[in-house]
């Protein structure tokens, strides 16, 4: 009985779903699937409809209305959330490893360079005047000292930093 009903209704359902899908903002296959599901649920609870073709037309239109309401309420993302490099676990781990390597290299710098670079990297965003005051040096000597320390840091990191891969 069910097989005969499905065989009989399939061409009508395909035509009805194709006619309603565009206005509903959905795919014909999605509407067909929803109506088949409704039919199976109905067969399980109340049995086959008395007027299968009439029932099918009404079911397609009801699913199309439901699809339109859903489509109206859904808002697309501006970008795919998965495309956000800030939330990519691999990128987060790599950034943390680079940060640790930088901090380790800063600790190995000579003289007052570790304190100077730490002050430059501080999240407090210190001014040159504040850094000079913290280190007990003149503000005028801070620039040359910074350049010398950054040169040392570059030499320390050069063997540890791998060339970036070209992606694409």
Short mmCIF file of C-alpha atoms in Angstrom, two decimals, residues 41-116:
data_model
loop_
_atom_site.label_atom_id
_atom_site.label_comp_id
_atom_site.label_asym_id
_atom_site.label_seq_id
_atom_site.Cartn_x
_atom_site.Cartn_y
_atom_site.Cartn_z
CA UNK A 41 4.38 10.43 9.91
CA UNK A 42 0.73 10.53 8.84
CA UNK A 43 0.78 6.91 7.66
CA UNK A 44 2.14 5.87 11.05
CA UNK A 45 -0.47 7.78 13.06
CA UNK A 46 -3.73 8.12 11.13
CA UNK A 47 -3.16 6.07 8.00
CA UNK A 48 -3.23 7.15 4.37
CA UNK A 49 -5.15 10.31 3.43
CA UNK A 50 -8.57 9.86 1.86
CA UNK A 51 -7.63 12.20 -1.02
CA UNK A 52 -3.87 11.64 -1.49
CA UNK A 53 -3.43 14.19 -4.31
CA UNK A 54 -5.32 16.90 -2.44
CA UNK A 55 -3.44 16.14 0.76
CA UNK A 56 -0.13 16.30 -1.10
CA UNK A 57 -0.90 19.71 -2.65
CA UNK A 58 -1.84 21.10 0.76
CA UNK A 59 1.27 19.59 2.38
CA UNK A 60 3.56 21.11 -0.28
CA UNK A 61 2.03 24.55 0.22
CA UNK A 62 2.25 24.25 4.01
CA UNK A 63 5.94 23.28 3.79
CA UNK A 64 6.57 26.14 1.35
CA UNK A 65 4.98 28.61 3.81
CA UNK A 66 7.09 27.20 6.65
CA UNK A 67 10.19 27.51 4.50
CA UNK A 68 9.36 31.15 3.62
CA UNK A 69 8.92 32.04 7.31
CA UNK A 70 12.19 30.37 8.21
CA UNK A 71 14.05 32.04 5.33
CA UNK A 72 12.72 35.46 6.36
CA UNK A 73 13.96 34.99 9.93
CA UNK A 74 17.42 33.71 8.99
CA UNK A 75 20.18 36.25 8.51
CA UNK A 76 23.33 35.29 6.62
CA UNK A 77 26.75 35.75 8.18
CA UNK A 78 28.91 38.44 6.63
CA UNK A 79 31.70 35.89 6.55
CA UNK A 80 31.91 32.28 7.52
CA UNK A 81 32.75 32.05 11.23
CA UNK A 82 35.08 29.16 10.48
CA UNK A 83 37.10 31.44 8.19
CA UNK A 84 38.08 33.75 11.05
CA UNK A 85 41.84 33.22 11.50
CA UNK A 86 41.61 34.47 15.09
CA UNK A 87 39.46 31.47 16.03
CA UNK A 88 41.51 28.88 14.13
CA UNK A 89 42.96 26.55 16.81
CA UNK A 90 46.07 25.86 14.75
CA UNK A 91 46.80 29.58 14.31
CA UNK A 92 46.22 30.21 18.02
CA UNK A 93 48.70 27.48 18.98
CA UNK A 94 51.28 28.76 16.49
CA UNK A 95 50.89 32.34 17.73
CA UNK A 96 51.33 31.18 21.34
CA UNK A 97 54.50 29.28 20.35
CA UNK A 98 55.90 32.36 18.59
CA UNK A 99 55.10 34.50 21.64
CA UNK A 100 56.88 32.02 23.96
CA UNK A 101 59.91 31.94 21.65
CA UNK A 102 60.03 35.74 21.64
CA UNK A 103 59.77 35.95 25.44
CA UNK A 104 62.49 33.30 25.87
CA UNK A 105 64.80 35.18 23.50
CA UNK A 106 64.11 38.48 25.31
CA UNK A 107 65.19 36.88 28.62
CA UNK A 108 68.51 35.82 27.04
CA UNK A 109 69.40 39.37 25.92
CA UNK A 110 72.43 41.06 27.55
CA UNK A 111 72.45 43.95 30.04
CA UNK A 112 69.30 45.98 30.49
CA UNK A 113 67.88 44.87 27.10
CA UNK A 114 65.41 42.39 28.67
CA UNK A 115 63.86 45.14 30.79
CA UNK A 116 63.78 47.57 27.85
#
